[in-house]
Amino acid sequence: MLEDTLQKLSADEVARMRAVYEPLTQSVRELIDATIRTEVAAEAIAAVQAEIDAATAQLRAQQLEGSFGIRFGAHGSEMPWGNAVIGVRNPIAPPVELIRADDGSVSADFHLGAAYEGPPGHVHGGVSAMILDHVLGEGASLPGQPRLTGTLTMRYRRMTRLGDLHTEARIVRTEGIKTYAVGHIADAEGITVEAEGVFITPRWARD
């Protein structure tokens, strides 16, 4: 029922929903960071846990049966709000807000904090792979022409420090249903992780 409702949302209604859910997502994102880094006493932890449990019960009073998926507004605008990299309603998403250039390439500046740690003070390699999988996939796709990951090859040039980062991706070439893309993540000192991948136009999008 919710999916049917979302299909009919106008741009103004989508913006209104974003204004409702985005601050909640950011608050939970801050909660995750605070949970990792807090050093308050056990009594305070127990009190906070009780408050969180109560808030969770309120949110579960009415919820989707499964995941959010990708939903669409009345004019076809995508709402991938549960996505682990860009989701408006997903507090584990950094988020990575991509900008598409005139040449079709995509890029974003984003921040990774304590929740994304692997080696002390540095980004988990799997998190870098997840982000680049998404970024290259977006770079390989065009409006109305989705392309899904076939293969993804990573090269970790050095560890990526937690903090402010930059990512970008672009298409190298297209051969039939296969599109080849490259991209990277960089910090203030330069590129830390590179990726190249093959992205496939799915059967349902080939006509």
PDB file of C-alpha atoms in Angstrom:
ATOM      1  CA  MET A   1       0.000   0.000   0.000  1.00  0.00           C
ATOM      2  CA  LEU A   2       2.816   2.391   0.839  1.00  0.00           C
ATOM      3  CA  GLU A   3       4.485   1.602  -2.483  1.00  0.00           C
ATOM      4  CA  ASP A   4       1.284   2.491  -4.364  1.00  0.00           C
ATOM      5  CA  THR A   5       1.111   5.778  -2.434  1.00  0.00           C
ATOM      6  CA  LEU A   6       4.724   6.649  -3.201  1.00  0.00           C
ATOM      7  CA  GLN A   7       4.194   6.058  -6.909  1.00  0.00           C
ATOM      8  CA  LYS A   8       1.771   9.005  -6.913  1.00  0.00           C
ATOM      9  CA  LEU A   9       3.851  11.511  -4.942  1.00  0.00           C
ATOM     10  CA  SER A  10       4.477  14.906  -6.512  1.00  0.00           C
ATOM     11  CA  ALA A  11       7.902  16.553  -6.365  1.00  0.00           C
ATOM     12  CA  ASP A  12       6.662  18.772  -3.511  1.00  0.00           C
ATOM     13  CA  GLU A  13       5.443  15.750  -1.562  1.00  0.00           C
ATOM     14  CA  VAL A  14       8.762  13.951  -2.058  1.00  0.00           C
ATOM     15  CA  ALA A  15      10.561  17.060  -0.786  1.00  0.00           C
ATOM     16  CA  ARG A  16       8.244  17.152   2.234  1.00  0.00           C
ATOM     17  CA  MET A  17       8.988  13.504   3.022  1.00  0.00           C
ATOM     18  CA  ARG A  18      12.713  14.146   2.670  1.00  0.00           C
ATOM     19  CA  ALA A  19      12.407  17.016   5.152  1.00  0.00           C
ATOM     20  CA  VAL A  20      10.725  14.647   7.618  1.00  0.00           C
ATOM     21  CA  TYR A  21      13.040  11.637   7.322  1.00  0.00           C
ATOM     22  CA  GLU A  22      16.448  13.140   6.546  1.00  0.00           C
ATOM     23  CA  PRO A  23      16.866  14.810   9.981  1.00  0.00           C
ATOM     24  CA  LEU A  24      15.883  11.531  11.696  1.00  0.00           C
ATOM     25  CA  THR A  25      18.462   9.657   9.634  1.00  0.00           C
ATOM     26  CA  GLN A  26      21.144  12.197  10.521  1.00  0.00           C
ATOM     27  CA  SER A  27      20.262  11.943  14.223  1.00  0.00           C
ATOM     28  CA  VAL A  28      20.621   8.142  14.118  1.00  0.00           C
ATOM     29  CA  ARG A  29      23.890   8.563  12.203  1.00  0.00           C
ATOM     30  CA  GLU A  30      25.133  10.766  15.051  1.00  0.00           C
ATOM     31  CA  LEU A  31      23.869   8.173  17.547  1.00  0.00           C
ATOM     32  CA  ILE A  32      25.917   5.459  15.845  1.00  0.00           C
ATOM     33  CA  ASP A  33      29.047   7.596  16.036  1.00  0.00           C
ATOM     34  CA  ALA A  34      28.346   8.500  19.658  1.00  0.00           C
ATOM     35  CA  THR A  35      27.755   4.831  20.570  1.00  0.00           C
ATOM     36  CA  ILE A  36      31.184   3.902  19.239  1.00  0.00           C
ATOM     37  CA  ARG A  37      33.030   6.758  20.919  1.00  0.00           C
ATOM     38  CA  THR A  38      31.208   7.289  24.225  1.00  0.00           C
ATOM     39  CA  GLU A  39      32.954   6.802  27.581  1.00  0.00           C
ATOM     40  CA  VAL A  40      30.071   7.713  29.903  1.00  0.00           C
ATOM     41  CA  ALA A  41      29.321   5.632  33.000  1.00  0.00           C
ATOM     42  CA  ALA A  42      27.384   2.351  32.907  1.00  0.00           C
ATOM     43  CA  GLU A  43      24.319   3.967  34.515  1.00  0.00           C
ATOM     44  CA  ALA A  44      24.145   6.526  31.708  1.00  0.00           C
ATOM     45  CA  ILE A  45      24.527   3.752  29.103  1.00  0.00           C
ATOM     46  CA  ALA A  46      21.604   1.846  30.630  1.00  0.00           C
ATOM     47  CA  ALA A  47      19.411   4.966  30.692  1.00  0.00           C
ATOM     48  CA  VAL A  48      20.203   5.800  27.070  1.00  0.00           C
ATOM     49  CA  GLN A  49      19.553   2.202  26.010  1.00  0.00           C
ATOM     50  CA  ALA A  50      16.093   2.365  27.580  1.00  0.00           C
ATOM     51  CA  GLU A  51      15.340   5.571  25.695  1.00  0.00           C
ATOM     52  CA  ILE A  52      16.571   4.058  22.428  1.00  0.00           C
ATOM     53  CA  ASP A  53      14.469   0.916  22.960  1.00  0.00           C
ATOM     54  CA  ALA A  54      11.400   3.076  23.571  1.00  0.00           C
ATOM     55  CA  ALA A  55      12.079   5.152  20.442  1.00  0.00           C
ATOM     56  CA  THR A  56      12.578   1.973  18.394  1.00  0.00           C
ATOM     57  CA  ALA A  57       9.233   0.625  19.607  1.00  0.00           C
ATOM     58  CA  GLN A  58       7.550   3.873  18.479  1.00  0.00           C
ATOM     59  CA  LEU A  59       9.062   3.612  15.001  1.00  0.00           C
ATOM     60  CA  ARG A  60       8.114  -0.070  14.695  1.00  0.00           C
ATOM     61  CA  ALA A  61       4.446   0.695  15.425  1.00  0.00           C
ATOM     62  CA  GLN A  62       3.954   1.114  11.673  1.00  0.00           C
ATOM     63  CA  GLN A  63       6.595  -0.047   9.210  1.00  0.00           C
ATOM     64  CA  LEU A  64       7.261  -1.743   5.869  1.00  0.00           C
ATOM     65  CA  GLU A  65       7.204  -5.531   5.731  1.00  0.00           C
ATOM     66  CA  GLY A  66      10.544  -5.683   3.912  1.00  0.00           C
ATOM     67  CA  SER A  67      13.264  -3.380   2.641  1.00  0.00           C
ATOM     68  CA  PHE A  68      12.562   0.047   1.151  1.00  0.00           C
ATOM     69  CA  GLY A  69      13.687  -0.801  -2.389  1.00  0.00           C
ATOM     70  CA  ILE A  70      13.710   1.826  -5.132  1.00  0.00           C
ATOM     71  CA  ARG A  71      10.461   3.727  -5.358  1.00  0.00           C
ATOM     72  CA  PHE A  72       9.422   6.413  -7.800  1.00  0.00           C
ATOM     73  CA  GLY A  73       7.553   9.700  -7.537  1.00  0.00           C
ATOM     74  CA  ALA A  74       4.786  10.712  -9.927  1.00  0.00           C
ATOM     75  CA  HIS A  75       7.249  12.000 -12.532  1.00  0.00           C
ATOM     76  CA  GLY A  76       9.593   9.006 -12.416  1.00  0.00           C
ATOM     77  CA  SER A  77      12.094  10.456  -9.960  1.00  0.00           C
ATOM     78  CA  GLU A  78      13.965   7.670  -8.157  1.00  0.00           C
ATOM     79  CA  MET A  79      13.799   7.298  -4.375  1.00  0.00           C
ATOM     80  CA  PRO A  80      16.487   4.728  -3.403  1.00  0.00           C
ATOM     81  CA  TRP A  81      16.126   5.858   0.199  1.00  0.00           C
ATOM     82  CA  GLY A  82      17.203   2.570   1.776  1.00  0.00           C
ATOM     83  CA  ASN A  83      20.465   2.371  -0.206  1.00  0.00           C
ATOM     84  CA  ALA A  84      23.571   1.639   1.900  1.00  0.00           C
ATOM     85  CA  VAL A  85      25.641   4.330   0.144  1.00  0.00           C
ATOM     86  CA  ILE A  86      23.196   7.143  -0.669  1.00  0.00           C
ATOM     87  CA  GLY A  87      19.993   6.328   1.244  1.00  0.00           C
ATOM     88  CA  VAL A  88      18.083   9.290   2.658  1.00  0.00           C
ATOM     89  CA  ARG A  89      16.558   6.955   5.272  1.00  0.00           C
ATOM     90  CA  ASN A  90      19.626   4.788   5.878  1.00  0.00           C
ATOM     91  CA  PRO A  91      21.848   5.989   8.743  1.00  0.00           C
ATOM     92  CA  ILE A  92      24.710   3.689   7.722  1.00  0.00           C
ATOM     93  CA  ALA A  93      24.954   5.533   4.383  1.00  0.00           C
ATOM     94  CA  PRO A  94      27.751   8.187   4.656  1.00  0.00           C
ATOM     95  CA  PRO A  95      25.908   9.487   2.435  1.00  0.00           C
ATOM     96  CA  VAL A  96      27.715   9.876  -0.898  1.00  0.00           C
ATOM     97  CA  GLU A  97      25.837  12.569  -2.842  1.00  0.00           C
ATOM     98  CA  LEU A  98      26.975  12.232  -6.451  1.00  0.00           C
ATOM     99  CA  ILE A  99      27.116  15.053  -8.983  1.00  0.00           C
ATOM    100  CA  ARG A 100      27.036  14.202 -12.691  1.00  0.00           C
ATOM    101  CA  ALA A 101      29.194  16.362 -14.960  1.00  0.00           C
ATOM    102  CA  ASP A 102      28.403  17.302 -18.550  1.00  0.00           C
ATOM    103  CA  ASP A 103      30.797  14.594 -19.783  1.00  0.00           C
ATOM    104  CA  GLY A 104      28.805  11.932 -17.900  1.00  0.00           C
ATOM    105  CA  SER A 105      31.340  11.340 -15.131  1.00  0.00           C
ATOM    106  CA  VAL A 106      30.218  11.421 -11.504  1.00  0.00           C
ATOM    107  CA  SER A 107      31.936  12.725  -8.376  1.00  0.00           C
ATOM    108  CA  ALA A 108      31.272  13.454  -4.721  1.00  0.00           C
ATOM    109  CA  ASP A 109      32.878  14.816  -1.596  1.00  0.00           C
ATOM    110  CA  PHE A 110      31.880  12.872   1.515  1.00  0.00           C
ATOM    111  CA  HIS A 111      32.912  12.071   5.073  1.00  0.00           C
ATOM    112  CA  LEU A 112      33.610   8.728   6.763  1.00  0.00           C
ATOM    113  CA  GLY A 113      33.778   8.673  10.556  1.00  0.00           C
ATOM    114  CA  ALA A 114      34.244   6.073  13.276  1.00  0.00           C
ATOM    115  CA  ALA A 115      31.465   3.789  12.004  1.00  0.00           C
ATOM    116  CA  TYR A 116      33.516   2.937   8.898  1.00  0.00           C
ATOM    117  CA  GLU A 117      36.792   1.976  10.578  1.00  0.00           C
ATOM    118  CA  GLY A 118      38.878  -1.047   9.637  1.00  0.00           C
ATOM    119  CA  PRO A 119      42.554  -0.562  10.539  1.00  0.00           C
ATOM    120  CA  PRO A 120      42.758   1.923  13.442  1.00  0.00           C
ATOM    121  CA  GLY A 121      42.012   5.410  12.160  1.00  0.00           C
ATOM    122  CA  HIS A 122      41.452   4.186   8.613  1.00  0.00           C
ATOM    123  CA  VAL A 123      38.548   3.112   6.395  1.00  0.00           C
ATOM    124  CA  HIS A 124      37.631  -0.572   6.223  1.00  0.00           C
ATOM    125  CA  GLY A 125      38.589  -1.945   2.808  1.00  0.00           C
ATOM    126  CA  GLY A 126      35.129  -3.456   2.372  1.00  0.00           C
ATOM    127  CA  VAL A 127      33.558  -0.037   2.883  1.00  0.00           C
ATOM    128  CA  SER A 128      35.780   1.415   0.159  1.00  0.00           C
ATOM    129  CA  ALA A 129      34.728  -1.433  -2.142  1.00  0.00           C
ATOM    130  CA  MET A 130      31.044  -0.862  -1.389  1.00  0.00           C
ATOM    131  CA  ILE A 131      31.310   2.856  -2.132  1.00  0.00           C
ATOM    132  CA  LEU A 132      33.250   2.347  -5.354  1.00  0.00           C
ATOM    133  CA  ASP A 133      30.849  -0.377  -6.488  1.00  0.00           C
ATOM    134  CA  HIS A 134      28.044   2.153  -6.216  1.00  0.00           C
ATOM    135  CA  VAL A 135      29.972   5.091  -7.652  1.00  0.00           C
ATOM    136  CA  LEU A 136      31.245   3.161 -10.682  1.00  0.00           C
ATOM    137  CA  GLY A 137      27.758   1.747 -11.212  1.00  0.00           C
ATOM    138  CA  GLU A 138      26.330   5.257 -11.283  1.00  0.00           C
ATOM    139  CA  GLY A 139      29.133   6.420 -13.543  1.00  0.00           C
ATOM    140  CA  ALA A 140      28.482   3.522 -15.936  1.00  0.00           C
ATOM    141  CA  SER A 141      24.732   4.122 -16.031  1.00  0.00           C
ATOM    142  CA  LEU A 142      22.810   6.809 -17.864  1.00  0.00           C
ATOM    143  CA  PRO A 143      19.314   8.187 -17.227  1.00  0.00           C
ATOM    144  CA  GLY A 144      16.906   5.423 -18.188  1.00  0.00           C
ATOM    145  CA  GLN A 145      19.842   3.064 -18.895  1.00  0.00           C
ATOM    146  CA  PRO A 146      20.741   1.202 -15.693  1.00  0.00           C
ATOM    147  CA  ARG A 147      23.821  -1.013 -15.651  1.00  0.00           C
ATOM    148  CA  LEU A 148      24.562  -3.536 -12.926  1.00  0.00           C
ATOM    149  CA  THR A 149      27.908  -4.773 -11.610  1.00  0.00           C
ATOM    150  CA  GLY A 150      29.382  -7.733 -13.498  1.00  0.00           C
ATOM    151  CA  THR A 151      32.904  -7.611 -12.107  1.00  0.00           C
ATOM    152  CA  LEU A 152      34.731  -5.145  -9.866  1.00  0.00           C
ATOM    153  CA  THR A 153      38.503  -5.077  -9.379  1.00  0.00           C
ATOM    154  CA  MET A 154      40.043  -3.075  -6.538  1.00  0.00           C
ATOM    155  CA  ARG A 155      43.568  -1.750  -6.109  1.00  0.00           C
ATOM    156  CA  TYR A 156      44.395  -0.456  -2.629  1.00  0.00           C
ATOM    157  CA  ARG A 157      47.318   1.918  -3.140  1.00  0.00           C
ATOM    158  CA  ARG A 158      47.530   2.846   0.546  1.00  0.00           C
ATOM    159  CA  MET A 159      45.289   3.016   3.592  1.00  0.00           C
ATOM    160  CA  THR A 160      42.488   5.584   3.499  1.00  0.00           C
ATOM    161  CA  ARG A 161      42.284   7.776   6.559  1.00  0.00           C
ATOM    162  CA  LEU A 162      38.900   8.381   8.139  1.00  0.00           C
ATOM    163  CA  GLY A 163      37.640  11.898   7.459  1.00  0.00           C
ATOM    164  CA  ASP A 164      36.869  14.016   4.406  1.00  0.00           C
ATOM    165  CA  LEU A 165      37.219  12.136   1.115  1.00  0.00           C
ATOM    166  CA  HIS A 166      36.554  12.499  -2.608  1.00  0.00           C
ATOM    167  CA  THR A 167      35.373   9.935  -5.152  1.00  0.00           C
ATOM    168  CA  GLU A 168      34.786   9.964  -8.878  1.00  0.00           C
ATOM    169  CA  ALA A 169      34.114   7.569 -11.756  1.00  0.00           C
ATOM    170  CA  ARG A 170      33.744   7.610 -15.530  1.00  0.00           C
ATOM    171  CA  ILE A 171      33.036   5.337 -18.473  1.00  0.00           C
ATOM    172  CA  VAL A 172      36.053   4.059 -20.406  1.00  0.00           C
ATOM    173  CA  ARG A 173      34.210   2.298 -23.214  1.00  0.00           C
ATOM    174  CA  THR A 174      31.029   0.404 -24.063  1.00  0.00           C
ATOM    175  CA  GLU A 175      30.864  -2.884 -25.969  1.00  0.00           C
ATOM    176  CA  GLY A 176      27.323  -4.110 -26.552  1.00  0.00           C
ATOM    177  CA  ILE A 177      25.680  -4.803 -23.201  1.00  0.00           C
ATOM    178  CA  LYS A 178      28.977  -4.282 -21.340  1.00  0.00           C
ATOM    179  CA  THR A 179      30.184  -0.916 -20.085  1.00  0.00           C
ATOM    180  CA  TYR A 180      33.688  -0.507 -18.660  1.00  0.00           C
ATOM    181  CA  ALA A 181      34.210   2.102 -15.941  1.00  0.00           C
ATOM    182  CA  VAL A 182      37.028   3.286 -13.702  1.00  0.00           C
ATOM    183  CA  GLY A 183      37.070   5.337 -10.522  1.00  0.00           C
ATOM    184  CA  HIS A 184      38.823   6.049  -7.266  1.00  0.00           C
ATOM    185  CA  ILE A 185      38.656   7.364  -3.722  1.00  0.00           C
ATOM    186  CA  ALA A 186      41.098  10.070  -2.647  1.00  0.00           C
ATOM    187  CA  ASP A 187      42.007  11.970   0.502  1.00  0.00           C
ATOM    188  CA  ALA A 188      43.818  15.285   0.819  1.00  0.00           C
ATOM    189  CA  GLU A 189      47.095  13.621  -0.180  1.00  0.00           C
ATOM    190  CA  GLY A 190      45.815  11.914  -3.306  1.00  0.00           C
ATOM    191  CA  ILE A 191      44.305   8.654  -4.520  1.00  0.00           C
ATOM    192  CA  THR A 192      44.091   5.821  -1.990  1.00  0.00           C
ATOM    193  CA  VAL A 193      41.899   3.231  -3.738  1.00  0.00           C
ATOM    194  CA  GLU A 194      41.296   2.613  -7.430  1.00  0.00           C
ATOM    195  CA  ALA A 195      38.657   0.422  -9.053  1.00  0.00           C
ATOM    196  CA  GLU A 196      37.710  -0.780 -12.496  1.00  0.00           C
ATOM    197  CA  GLY A 197      34.618  -2.722 -13.377  1.00  0.00           C
ATOM    198  CA  VAL A 198      32.395  -4.189 -16.030  1.00  0.00           C
ATOM    199  CA  PHE A 199      28.726  -3.212 -15.800  1.00  0.00           C
ATOM    200  CA  ILE A 200      25.979  -5.078 -17.608  1.00  0.00           C
ATOM    201  CA  THR A 201      22.745  -3.728 -19.050  1.00  0.00           C
ATOM    202  CA  PRO A 202      20.095  -6.056 -17.538  1.00  0.00           C
ATOM    203  CA  ARG A 203      17.760  -8.000 -19.836  1.00  0.00           C
ATOM    204  CA  TRP A 204      14.720  -5.981 -18.801  1.00  0.00           C
ATOM    205  CA  ALA A 205      16.434  -2.711 -19.858  1.00  0.00           C
ATOM    206  CA  ARG A 206      17.730  -3.818 -23.282  1.00  0.00           C
ATOM    207  CA  ASP A 207      14.683  -2.985 -25.387  1.00  0.00           C
TER     208      ASP A 207
END
